[in-house]
PDB file of C-alpha atoms and ligand atoms in Angstrom:
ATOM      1  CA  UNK A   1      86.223  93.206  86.943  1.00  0.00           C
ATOM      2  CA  UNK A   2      88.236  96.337  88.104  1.00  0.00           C
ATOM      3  CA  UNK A   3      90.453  95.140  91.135  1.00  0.00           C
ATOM      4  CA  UNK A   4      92.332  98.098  91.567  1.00  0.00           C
ATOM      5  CA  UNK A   5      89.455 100.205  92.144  1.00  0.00           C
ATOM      6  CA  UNK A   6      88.845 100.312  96.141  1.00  0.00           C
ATOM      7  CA  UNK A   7      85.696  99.087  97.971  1.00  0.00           C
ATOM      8  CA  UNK A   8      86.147  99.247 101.396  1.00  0.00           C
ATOM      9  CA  UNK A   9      83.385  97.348 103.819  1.00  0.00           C
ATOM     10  CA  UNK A  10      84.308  97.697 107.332  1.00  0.00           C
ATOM     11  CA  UNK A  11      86.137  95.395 109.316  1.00  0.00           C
ATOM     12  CA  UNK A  12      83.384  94.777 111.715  1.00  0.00           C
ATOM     13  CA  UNK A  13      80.498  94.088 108.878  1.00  0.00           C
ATOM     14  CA  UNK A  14      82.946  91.699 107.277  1.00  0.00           C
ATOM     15  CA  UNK A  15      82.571  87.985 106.840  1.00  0.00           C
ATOM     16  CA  UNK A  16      84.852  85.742 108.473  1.00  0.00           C
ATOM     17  CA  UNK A  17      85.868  82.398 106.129  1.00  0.00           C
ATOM     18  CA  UNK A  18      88.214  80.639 108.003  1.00  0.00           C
ATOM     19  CA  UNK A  19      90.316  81.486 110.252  1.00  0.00           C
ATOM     20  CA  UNK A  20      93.749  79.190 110.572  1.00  0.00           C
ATOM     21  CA  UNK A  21      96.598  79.459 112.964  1.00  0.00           C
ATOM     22  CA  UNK A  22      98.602  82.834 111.441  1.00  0.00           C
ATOM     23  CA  UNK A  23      95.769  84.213 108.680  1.00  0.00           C
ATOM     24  CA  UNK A  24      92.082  84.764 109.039  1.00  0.00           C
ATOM     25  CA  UNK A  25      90.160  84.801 105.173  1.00  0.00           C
ATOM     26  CA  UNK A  26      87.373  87.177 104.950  1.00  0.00           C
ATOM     27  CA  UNK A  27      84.619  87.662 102.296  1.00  0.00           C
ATOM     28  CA  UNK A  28      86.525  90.120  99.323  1.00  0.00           C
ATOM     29  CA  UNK A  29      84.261  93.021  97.784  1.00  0.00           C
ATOM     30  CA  UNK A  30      83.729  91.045  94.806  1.00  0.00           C
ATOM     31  CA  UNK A  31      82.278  87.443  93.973  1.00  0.00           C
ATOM     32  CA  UNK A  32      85.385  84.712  93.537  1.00  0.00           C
ATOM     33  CA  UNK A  33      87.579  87.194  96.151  1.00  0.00           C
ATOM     34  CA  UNK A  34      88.557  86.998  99.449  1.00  0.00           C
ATOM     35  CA  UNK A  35      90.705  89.206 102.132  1.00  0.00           C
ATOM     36  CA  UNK A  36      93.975  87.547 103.171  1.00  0.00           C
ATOM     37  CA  UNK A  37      94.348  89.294 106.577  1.00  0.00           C
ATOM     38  CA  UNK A  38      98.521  88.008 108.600  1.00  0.00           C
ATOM     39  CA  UNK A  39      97.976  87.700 112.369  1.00  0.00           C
ATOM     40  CA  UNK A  40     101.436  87.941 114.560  1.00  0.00           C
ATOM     41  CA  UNK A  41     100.642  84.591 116.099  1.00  0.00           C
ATOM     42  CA  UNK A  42     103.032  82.259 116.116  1.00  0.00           C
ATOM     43  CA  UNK A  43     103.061  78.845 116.483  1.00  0.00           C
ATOM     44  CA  UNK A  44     105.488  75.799 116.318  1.00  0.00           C
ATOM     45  CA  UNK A  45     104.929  71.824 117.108  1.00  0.00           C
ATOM     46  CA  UNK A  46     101.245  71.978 116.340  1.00  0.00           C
ATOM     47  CA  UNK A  47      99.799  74.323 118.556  1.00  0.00           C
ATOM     48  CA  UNK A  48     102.186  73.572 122.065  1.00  0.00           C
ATOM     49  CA  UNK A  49     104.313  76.695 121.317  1.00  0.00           C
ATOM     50  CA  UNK A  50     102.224  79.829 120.895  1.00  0.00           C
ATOM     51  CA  UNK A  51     103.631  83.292 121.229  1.00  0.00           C
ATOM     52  CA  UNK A  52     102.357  87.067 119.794  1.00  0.00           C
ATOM     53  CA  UNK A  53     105.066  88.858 117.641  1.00  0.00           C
ATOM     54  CA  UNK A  54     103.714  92.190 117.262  1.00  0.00           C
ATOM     55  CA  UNK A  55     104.546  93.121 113.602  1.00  0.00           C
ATOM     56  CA  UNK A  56     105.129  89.557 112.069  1.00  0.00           C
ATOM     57  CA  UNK A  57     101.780  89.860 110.035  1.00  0.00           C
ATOM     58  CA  UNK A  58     103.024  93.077 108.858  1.00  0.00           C
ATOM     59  CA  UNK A  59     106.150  91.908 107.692  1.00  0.00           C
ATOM     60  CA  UNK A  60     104.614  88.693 106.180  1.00  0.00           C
ATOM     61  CA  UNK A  61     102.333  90.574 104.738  1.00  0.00           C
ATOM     62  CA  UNK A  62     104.698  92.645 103.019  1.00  0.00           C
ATOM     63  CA  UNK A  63     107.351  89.718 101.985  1.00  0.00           C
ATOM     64  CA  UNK A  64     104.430  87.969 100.826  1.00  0.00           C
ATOM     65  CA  UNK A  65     103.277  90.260  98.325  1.00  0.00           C
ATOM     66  CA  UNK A  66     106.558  90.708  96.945  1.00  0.00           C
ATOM     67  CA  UNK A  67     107.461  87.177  96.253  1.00  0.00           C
ATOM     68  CA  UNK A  68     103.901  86.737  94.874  1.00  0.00           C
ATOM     69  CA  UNK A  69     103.991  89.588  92.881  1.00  0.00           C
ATOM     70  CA  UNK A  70     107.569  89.023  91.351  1.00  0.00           C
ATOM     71  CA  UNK A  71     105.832  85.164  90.697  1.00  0.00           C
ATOM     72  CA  UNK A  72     102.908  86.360  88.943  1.00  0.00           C
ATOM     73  CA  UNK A  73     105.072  88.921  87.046  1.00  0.00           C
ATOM     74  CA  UNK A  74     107.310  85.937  85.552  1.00  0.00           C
ATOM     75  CA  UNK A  75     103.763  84.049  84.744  1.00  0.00           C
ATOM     76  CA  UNK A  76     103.711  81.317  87.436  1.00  0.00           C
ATOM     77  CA  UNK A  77     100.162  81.384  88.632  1.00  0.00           C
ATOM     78  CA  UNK A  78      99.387  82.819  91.933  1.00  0.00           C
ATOM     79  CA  UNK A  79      96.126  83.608  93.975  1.00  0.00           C
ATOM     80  CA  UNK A  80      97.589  87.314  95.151  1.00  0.00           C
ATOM     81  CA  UNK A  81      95.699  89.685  93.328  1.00  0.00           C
ATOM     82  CA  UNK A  82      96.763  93.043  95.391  1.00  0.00           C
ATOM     83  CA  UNK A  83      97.975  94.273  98.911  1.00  0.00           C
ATOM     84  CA  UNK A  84      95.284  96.191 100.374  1.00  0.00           C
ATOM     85  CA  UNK A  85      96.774  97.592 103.543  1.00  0.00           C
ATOM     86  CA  UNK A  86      99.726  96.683 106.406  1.00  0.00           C
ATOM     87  CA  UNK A  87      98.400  93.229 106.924  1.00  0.00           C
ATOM     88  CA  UNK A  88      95.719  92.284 104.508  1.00  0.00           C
ATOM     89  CA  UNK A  89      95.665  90.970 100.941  1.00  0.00           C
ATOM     90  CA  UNK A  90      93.063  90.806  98.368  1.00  0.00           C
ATOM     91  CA  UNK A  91      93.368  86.971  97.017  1.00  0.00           C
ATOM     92  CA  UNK A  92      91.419  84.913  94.240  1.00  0.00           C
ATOM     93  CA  UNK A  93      89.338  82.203  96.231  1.00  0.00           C
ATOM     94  CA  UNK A  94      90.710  78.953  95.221  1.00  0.00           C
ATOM     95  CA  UNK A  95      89.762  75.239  96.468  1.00  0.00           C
ATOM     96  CA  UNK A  96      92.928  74.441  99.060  1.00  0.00           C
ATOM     97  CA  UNK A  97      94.167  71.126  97.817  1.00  0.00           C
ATOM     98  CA  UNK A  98      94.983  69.680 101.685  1.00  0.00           C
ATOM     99  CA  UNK A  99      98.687  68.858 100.740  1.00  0.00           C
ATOM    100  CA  UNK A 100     101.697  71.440 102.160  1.00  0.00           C
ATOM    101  CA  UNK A 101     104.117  70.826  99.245  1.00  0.00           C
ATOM    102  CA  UNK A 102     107.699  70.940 100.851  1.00  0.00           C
ATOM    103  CA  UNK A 103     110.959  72.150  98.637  1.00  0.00           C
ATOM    104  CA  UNK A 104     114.388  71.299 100.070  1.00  0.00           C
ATOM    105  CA  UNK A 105     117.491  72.400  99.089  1.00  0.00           C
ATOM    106  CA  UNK A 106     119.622  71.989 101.510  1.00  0.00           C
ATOM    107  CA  UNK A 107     119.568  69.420 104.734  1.00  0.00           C
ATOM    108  CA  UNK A 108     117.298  70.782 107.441  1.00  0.00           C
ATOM    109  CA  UNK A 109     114.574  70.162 109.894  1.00  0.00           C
ATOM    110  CA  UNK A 110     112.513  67.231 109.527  1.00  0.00           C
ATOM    111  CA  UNK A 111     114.543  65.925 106.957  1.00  0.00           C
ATOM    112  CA  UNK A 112     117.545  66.157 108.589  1.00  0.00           C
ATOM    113  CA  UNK A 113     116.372  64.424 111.718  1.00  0.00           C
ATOM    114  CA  UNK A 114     114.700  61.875 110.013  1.00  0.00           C
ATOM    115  CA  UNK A 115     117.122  60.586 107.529  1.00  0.00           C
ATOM    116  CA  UNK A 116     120.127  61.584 109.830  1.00  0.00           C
ATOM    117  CA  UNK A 117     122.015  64.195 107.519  1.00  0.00           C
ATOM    118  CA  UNK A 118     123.973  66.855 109.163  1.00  0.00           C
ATOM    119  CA  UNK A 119     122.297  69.973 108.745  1.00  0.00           C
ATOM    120  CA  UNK A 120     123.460  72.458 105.770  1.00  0.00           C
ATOM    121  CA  UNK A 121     124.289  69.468 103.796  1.00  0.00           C
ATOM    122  CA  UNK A 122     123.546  69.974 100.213  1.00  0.00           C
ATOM    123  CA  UNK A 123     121.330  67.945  98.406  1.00  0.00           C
ATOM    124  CA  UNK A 124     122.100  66.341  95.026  1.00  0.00           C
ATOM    125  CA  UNK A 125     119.325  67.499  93.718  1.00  0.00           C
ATOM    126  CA  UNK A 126     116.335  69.563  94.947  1.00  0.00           C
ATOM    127  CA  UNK A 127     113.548  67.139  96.760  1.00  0.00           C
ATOM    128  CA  UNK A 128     110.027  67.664  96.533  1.00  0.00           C
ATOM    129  CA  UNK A 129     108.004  66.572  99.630  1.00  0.00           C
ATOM    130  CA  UNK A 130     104.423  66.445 100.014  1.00  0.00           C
ATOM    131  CA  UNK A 131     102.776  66.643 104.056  1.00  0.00           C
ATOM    132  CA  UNK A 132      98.937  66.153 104.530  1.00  0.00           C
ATOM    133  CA  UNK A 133      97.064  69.243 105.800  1.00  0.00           C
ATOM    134  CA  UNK A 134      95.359  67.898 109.185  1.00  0.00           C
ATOM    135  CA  UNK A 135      96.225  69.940 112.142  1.00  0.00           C
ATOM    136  CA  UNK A 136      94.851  66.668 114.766  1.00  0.00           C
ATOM    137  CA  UNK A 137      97.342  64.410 112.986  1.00  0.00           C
ATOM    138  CA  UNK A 138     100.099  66.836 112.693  1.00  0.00           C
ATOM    139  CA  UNK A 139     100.793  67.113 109.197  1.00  0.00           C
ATOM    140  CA  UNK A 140     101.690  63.435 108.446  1.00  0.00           C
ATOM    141  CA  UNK A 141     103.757  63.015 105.403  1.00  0.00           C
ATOM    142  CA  UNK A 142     102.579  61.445 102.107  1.00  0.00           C
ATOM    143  CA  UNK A 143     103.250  59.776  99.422  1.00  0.00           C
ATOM    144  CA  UNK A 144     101.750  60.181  95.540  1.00  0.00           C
ATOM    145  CA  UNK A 145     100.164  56.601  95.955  1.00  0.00           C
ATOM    146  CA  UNK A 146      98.209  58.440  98.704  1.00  0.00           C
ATOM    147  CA  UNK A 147      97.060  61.607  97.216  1.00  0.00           C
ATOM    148  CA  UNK A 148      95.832  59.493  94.369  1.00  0.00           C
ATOM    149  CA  UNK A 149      94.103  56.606  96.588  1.00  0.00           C
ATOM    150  CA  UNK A 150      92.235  59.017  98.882  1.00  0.00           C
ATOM    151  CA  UNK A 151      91.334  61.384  96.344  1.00  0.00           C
ATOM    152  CA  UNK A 152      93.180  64.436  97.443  1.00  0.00           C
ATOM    153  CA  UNK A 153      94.502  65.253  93.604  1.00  0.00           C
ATOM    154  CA  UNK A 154      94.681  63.713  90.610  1.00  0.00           C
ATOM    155  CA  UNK A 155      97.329  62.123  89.154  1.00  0.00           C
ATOM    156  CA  UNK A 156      97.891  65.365  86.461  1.00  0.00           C
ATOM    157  CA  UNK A 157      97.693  67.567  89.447  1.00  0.00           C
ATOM    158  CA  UNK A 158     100.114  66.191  91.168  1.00  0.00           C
ATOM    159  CA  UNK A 159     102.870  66.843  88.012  1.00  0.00           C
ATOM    160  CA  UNK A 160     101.109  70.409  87.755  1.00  0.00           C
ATOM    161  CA  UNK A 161     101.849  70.857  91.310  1.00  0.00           C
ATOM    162  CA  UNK A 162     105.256  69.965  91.088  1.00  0.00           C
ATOM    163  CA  UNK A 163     106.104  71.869  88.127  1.00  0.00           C
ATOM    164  CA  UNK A 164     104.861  74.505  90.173  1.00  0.00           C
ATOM    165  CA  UNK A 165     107.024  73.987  92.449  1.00  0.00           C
ATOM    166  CA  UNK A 166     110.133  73.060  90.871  1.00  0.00           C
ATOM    167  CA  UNK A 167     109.493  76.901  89.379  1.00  0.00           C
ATOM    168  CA  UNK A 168     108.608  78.459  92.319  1.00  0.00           C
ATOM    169  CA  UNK A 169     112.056  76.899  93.778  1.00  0.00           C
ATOM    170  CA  UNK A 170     114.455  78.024  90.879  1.00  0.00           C
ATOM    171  CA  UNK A 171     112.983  81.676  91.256  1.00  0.00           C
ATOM    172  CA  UNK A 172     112.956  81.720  94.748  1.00  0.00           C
ATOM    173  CA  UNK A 173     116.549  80.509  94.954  1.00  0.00           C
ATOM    174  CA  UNK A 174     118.175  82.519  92.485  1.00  0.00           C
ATOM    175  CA  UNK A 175     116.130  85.978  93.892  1.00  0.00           C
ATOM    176  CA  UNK A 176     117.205  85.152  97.320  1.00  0.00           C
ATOM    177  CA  UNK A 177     120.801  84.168  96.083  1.00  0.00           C
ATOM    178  CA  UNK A 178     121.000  88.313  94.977  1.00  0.00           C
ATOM    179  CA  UNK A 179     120.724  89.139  98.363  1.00  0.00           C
ATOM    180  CA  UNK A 180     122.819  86.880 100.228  1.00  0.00           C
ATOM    181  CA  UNK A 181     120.336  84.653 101.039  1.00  0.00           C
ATOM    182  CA  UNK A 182     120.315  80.865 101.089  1.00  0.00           C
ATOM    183  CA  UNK A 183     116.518  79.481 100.122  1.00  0.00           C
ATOM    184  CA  UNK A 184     117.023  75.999 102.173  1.00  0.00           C
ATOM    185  CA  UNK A 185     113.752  74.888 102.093  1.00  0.00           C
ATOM    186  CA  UNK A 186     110.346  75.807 101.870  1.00  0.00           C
ATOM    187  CA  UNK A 187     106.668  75.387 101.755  1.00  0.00           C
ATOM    188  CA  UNK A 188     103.812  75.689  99.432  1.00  0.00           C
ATOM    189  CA  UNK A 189     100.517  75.502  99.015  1.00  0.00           C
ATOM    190  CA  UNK A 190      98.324  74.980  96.235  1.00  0.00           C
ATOM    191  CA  UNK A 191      94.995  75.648  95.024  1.00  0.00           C
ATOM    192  CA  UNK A 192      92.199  75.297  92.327  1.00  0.00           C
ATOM    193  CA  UNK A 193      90.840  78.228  90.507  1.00  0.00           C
ATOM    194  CA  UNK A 194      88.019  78.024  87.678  1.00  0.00           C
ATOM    195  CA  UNK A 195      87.648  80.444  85.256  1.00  0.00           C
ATOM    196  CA  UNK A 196      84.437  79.490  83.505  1.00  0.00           C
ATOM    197  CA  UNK A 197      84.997  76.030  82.910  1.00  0.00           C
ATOM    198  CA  UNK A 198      88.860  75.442  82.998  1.00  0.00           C
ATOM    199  CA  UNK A 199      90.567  74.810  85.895  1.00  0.00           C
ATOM    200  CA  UNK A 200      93.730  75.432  87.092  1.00  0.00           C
ATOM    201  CA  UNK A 201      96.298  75.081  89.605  1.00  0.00           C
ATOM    202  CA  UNK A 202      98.102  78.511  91.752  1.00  0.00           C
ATOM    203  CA  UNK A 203     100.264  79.275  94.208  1.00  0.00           C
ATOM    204  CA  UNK A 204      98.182  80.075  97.259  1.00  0.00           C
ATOM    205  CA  UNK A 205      98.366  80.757 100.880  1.00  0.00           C
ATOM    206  CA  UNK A 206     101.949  82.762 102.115  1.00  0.00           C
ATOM    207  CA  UNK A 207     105.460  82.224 101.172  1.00  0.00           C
ATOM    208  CA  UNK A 208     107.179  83.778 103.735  1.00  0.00           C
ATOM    209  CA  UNK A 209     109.956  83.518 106.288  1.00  0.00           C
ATOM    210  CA  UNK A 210     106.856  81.970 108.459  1.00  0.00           C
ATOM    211  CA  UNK A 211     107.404  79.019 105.564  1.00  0.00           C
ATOM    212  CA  UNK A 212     111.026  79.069 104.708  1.00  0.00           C
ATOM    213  CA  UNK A 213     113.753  77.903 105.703  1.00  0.00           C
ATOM    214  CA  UNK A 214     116.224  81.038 104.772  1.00  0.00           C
ATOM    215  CA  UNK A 215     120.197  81.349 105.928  1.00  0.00           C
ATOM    216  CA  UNK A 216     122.409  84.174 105.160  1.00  0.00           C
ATOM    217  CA  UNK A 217     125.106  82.997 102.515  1.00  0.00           C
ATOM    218  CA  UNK A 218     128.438  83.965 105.133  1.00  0.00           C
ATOM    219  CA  UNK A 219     127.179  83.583 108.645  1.00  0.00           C
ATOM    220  CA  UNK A 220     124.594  80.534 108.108  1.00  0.00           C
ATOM    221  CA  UNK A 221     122.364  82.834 110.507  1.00  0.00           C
ATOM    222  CA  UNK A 222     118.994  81.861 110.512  1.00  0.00           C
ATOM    223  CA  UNK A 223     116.751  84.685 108.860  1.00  0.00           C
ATOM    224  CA  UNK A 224     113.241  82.803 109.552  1.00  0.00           C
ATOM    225  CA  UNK A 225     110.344  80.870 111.712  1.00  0.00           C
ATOM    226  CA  UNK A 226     113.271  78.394 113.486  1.00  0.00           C
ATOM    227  CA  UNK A 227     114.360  81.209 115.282  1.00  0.00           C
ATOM    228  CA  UNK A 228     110.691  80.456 116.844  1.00  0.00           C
ATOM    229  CA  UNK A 229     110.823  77.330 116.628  1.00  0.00           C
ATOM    230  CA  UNK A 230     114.347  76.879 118.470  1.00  0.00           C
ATOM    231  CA  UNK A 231     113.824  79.594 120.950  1.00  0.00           C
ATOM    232  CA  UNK A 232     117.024  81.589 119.131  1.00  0.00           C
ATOM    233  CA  UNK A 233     114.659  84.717 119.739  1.00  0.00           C
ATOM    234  CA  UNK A 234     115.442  88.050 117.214  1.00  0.00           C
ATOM    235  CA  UNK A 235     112.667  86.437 114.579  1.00  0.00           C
ATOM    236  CA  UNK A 236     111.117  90.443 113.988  1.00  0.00           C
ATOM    237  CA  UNK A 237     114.795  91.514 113.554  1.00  0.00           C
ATOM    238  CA  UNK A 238     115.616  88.574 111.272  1.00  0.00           C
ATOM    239  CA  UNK A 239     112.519  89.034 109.534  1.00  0.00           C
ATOM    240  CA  UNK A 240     113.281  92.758 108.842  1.00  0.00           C
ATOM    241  CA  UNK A 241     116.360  92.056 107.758  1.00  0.00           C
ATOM    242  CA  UNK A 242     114.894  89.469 105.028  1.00  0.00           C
ATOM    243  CA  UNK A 243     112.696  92.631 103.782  1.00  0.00           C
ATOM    244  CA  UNK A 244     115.145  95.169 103.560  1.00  0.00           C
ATOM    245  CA  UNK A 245     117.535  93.296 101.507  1.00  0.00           C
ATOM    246  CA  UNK A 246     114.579  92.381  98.655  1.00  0.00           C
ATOM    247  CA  UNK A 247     114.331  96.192  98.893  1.00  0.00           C
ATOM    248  CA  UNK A 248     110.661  95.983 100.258  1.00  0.00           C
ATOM    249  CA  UNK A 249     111.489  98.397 103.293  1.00  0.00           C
ATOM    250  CA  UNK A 250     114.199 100.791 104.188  1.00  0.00           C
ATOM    251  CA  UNK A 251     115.104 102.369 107.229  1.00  0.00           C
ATOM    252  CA  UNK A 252     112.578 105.136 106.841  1.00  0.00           C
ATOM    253  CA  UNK A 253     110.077 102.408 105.655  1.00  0.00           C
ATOM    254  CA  UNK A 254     108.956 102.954 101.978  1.00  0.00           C
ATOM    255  CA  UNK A 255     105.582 102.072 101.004  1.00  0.00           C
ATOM    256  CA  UNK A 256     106.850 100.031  97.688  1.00  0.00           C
ATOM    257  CA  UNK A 257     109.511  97.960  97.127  1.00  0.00           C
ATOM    258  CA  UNK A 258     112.016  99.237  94.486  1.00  0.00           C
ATOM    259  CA  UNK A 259     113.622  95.900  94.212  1.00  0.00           C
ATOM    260  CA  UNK A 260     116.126  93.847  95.265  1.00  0.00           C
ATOM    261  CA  UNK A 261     119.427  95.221  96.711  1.00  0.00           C
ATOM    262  CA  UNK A 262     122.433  93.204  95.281  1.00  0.00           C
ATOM    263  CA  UNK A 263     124.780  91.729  97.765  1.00  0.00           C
ATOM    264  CA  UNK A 264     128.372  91.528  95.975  1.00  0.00           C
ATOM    265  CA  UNK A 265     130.748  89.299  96.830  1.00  0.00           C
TER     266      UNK A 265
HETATM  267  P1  TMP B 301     110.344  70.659 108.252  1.00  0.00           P
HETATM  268  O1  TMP B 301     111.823  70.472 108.079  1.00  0.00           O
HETATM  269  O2  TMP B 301     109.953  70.965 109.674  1.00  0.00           O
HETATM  270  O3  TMP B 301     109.572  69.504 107.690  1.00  0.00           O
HETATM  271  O4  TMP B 301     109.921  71.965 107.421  1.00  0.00           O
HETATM  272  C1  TMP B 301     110.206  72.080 106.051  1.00  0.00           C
HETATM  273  C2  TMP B 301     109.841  73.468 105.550  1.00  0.00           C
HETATM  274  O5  TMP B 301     108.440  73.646 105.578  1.00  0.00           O
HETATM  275  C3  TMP B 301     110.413  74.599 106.386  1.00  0.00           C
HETATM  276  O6  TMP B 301     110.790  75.649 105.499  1.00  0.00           O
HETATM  277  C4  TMP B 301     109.290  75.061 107.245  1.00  0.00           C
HETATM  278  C5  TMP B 301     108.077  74.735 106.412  1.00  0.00           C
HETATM  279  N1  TMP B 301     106.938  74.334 107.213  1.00  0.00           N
HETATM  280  C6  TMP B 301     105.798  75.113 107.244  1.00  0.00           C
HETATM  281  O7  TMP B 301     105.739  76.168 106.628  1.00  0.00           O
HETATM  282  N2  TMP B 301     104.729  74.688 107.978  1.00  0.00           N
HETATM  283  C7  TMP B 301     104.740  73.532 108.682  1.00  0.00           C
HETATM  284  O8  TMP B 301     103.739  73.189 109.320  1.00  0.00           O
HETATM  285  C8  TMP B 301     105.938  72.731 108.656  1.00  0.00           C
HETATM  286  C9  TMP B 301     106.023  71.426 109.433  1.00  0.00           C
HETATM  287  C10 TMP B 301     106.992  73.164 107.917  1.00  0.00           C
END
């Protein structure tokens, strides 16, 4: 199949999949696709806190891509196939495992309030988390023994998953290191994808500063969704600021990315 040849079908003549809090999925042009389109709705503590940002999708959009891309260019799996245009995505349809696979670095959030560690601590090592997808329950977090007992993934899925992961993080960190950027936490999602009769697990959904926790190296500013979150306000600036320095945009805002922009020193 020829993805990079365009078939456009008009928005309005489009199925609609699914459509979640910051992304609506529509039908793709071809069988096993689907359009990824980033909404600037934002939302924090469930659904309580809802506000427009007019231009988030864009830039998540854009970061997105680029993170996705440089993953699928260092051969960890991903469901991004292409960017179509300022806020959609053409995507492989995958089965969503229900499980938001959490990262963490560095003491912050959740964590931090729950175990009562300062924020910014560092971690001995890097933690892998794992929160069940169910908006009426709020995300509860689980444990292995639970994604095994109810069925959610297998035992071998799990260690795929946080192989994943544990990749994902160690690229992520060191790429976001380059530009004066401290990857804190994040999270992931994960999905299955046949190809005749294997299956396997990707990347899927967004990686963006919607889903990490991201702090410049000097200032500890906050470059992501708690400036939401924590009413800090300046999230499109901070967001901007993320894209520029992976070289995604410029001032005169350049179509493609040319790559990160090292910070020294
Ligand atoms: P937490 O500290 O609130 O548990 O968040 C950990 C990381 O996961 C942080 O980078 C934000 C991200 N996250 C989401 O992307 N979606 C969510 O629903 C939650 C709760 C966290």
């Amino acid at each position: 199949m020829d993805y990079n040849k365009p078939r456009y079908t008009p928005m309005s003549r489009r199925r609609r999949i699914y459509e979640g809090k910051a992304k609506v999925l529509y039908e793709g042009p071809e069988p096993g696709t689907l359009i990824q389109h980033f909404k600037d709705d934002a939302t924090a503590a469930g659904t309580k806190k809802h506000e427009v940002i007019e231009g988030k999708g864009v830039l998540n959009n854009r970061i997105s891509e680029y993170l996705f891309q440089r993953l699928n260019d260092i051969g960890v799996p991903t469901h991004f196939i292409r960017r179509l245009n300022m806020r959609e995505q053409l995507i492989r349809e995958v089965e969503i495992i229900p499980l938001e696979v959490c990262v963490r670095n560095v003491a912050a959030g959740s964590l931090a309030t729950r175990l009562g560690i300062e924020e910014g601590t560092q971690l001995p090592r890097s933690i892998i988390e794992f929160y069940y997808k169910n908006d009426q329950l709020n995300d509860p977090m689980v444990s292995e023994e639970h994604i095994t007992a109810f069925g959610w993934a297998t035992p071998q899925e799990i260690d795929d998953i946080m192989a994943l992961a544990i990749r994902v993080n160690d690229f992520m960190c060191g790429l976001f290191l380059g530009v004066g950027i401290r990857l804190v936490d994040f999270k992931m999602e994960c999905g299955r994808l046949w190809e005749n009769d294997l299956m396997r697990i990707v990347v899927a959904d967004e990686i963006s500063p919607d889903s990490c926790r991201l702090w410049d190296i000097k200032s500890s500013e906050k470059l992501d969704k708690d400036r939401f979150r924590r009413d800090m306000g300046g999230l499109l600036e901070a967001y901007t600021d993320v894209a520029k320095r992976l070289g995604i945009m410029s001032e005169n805002e350049r179509p493609q990315g040319a790559g990160p922009v090292l910070v020294k020193g």
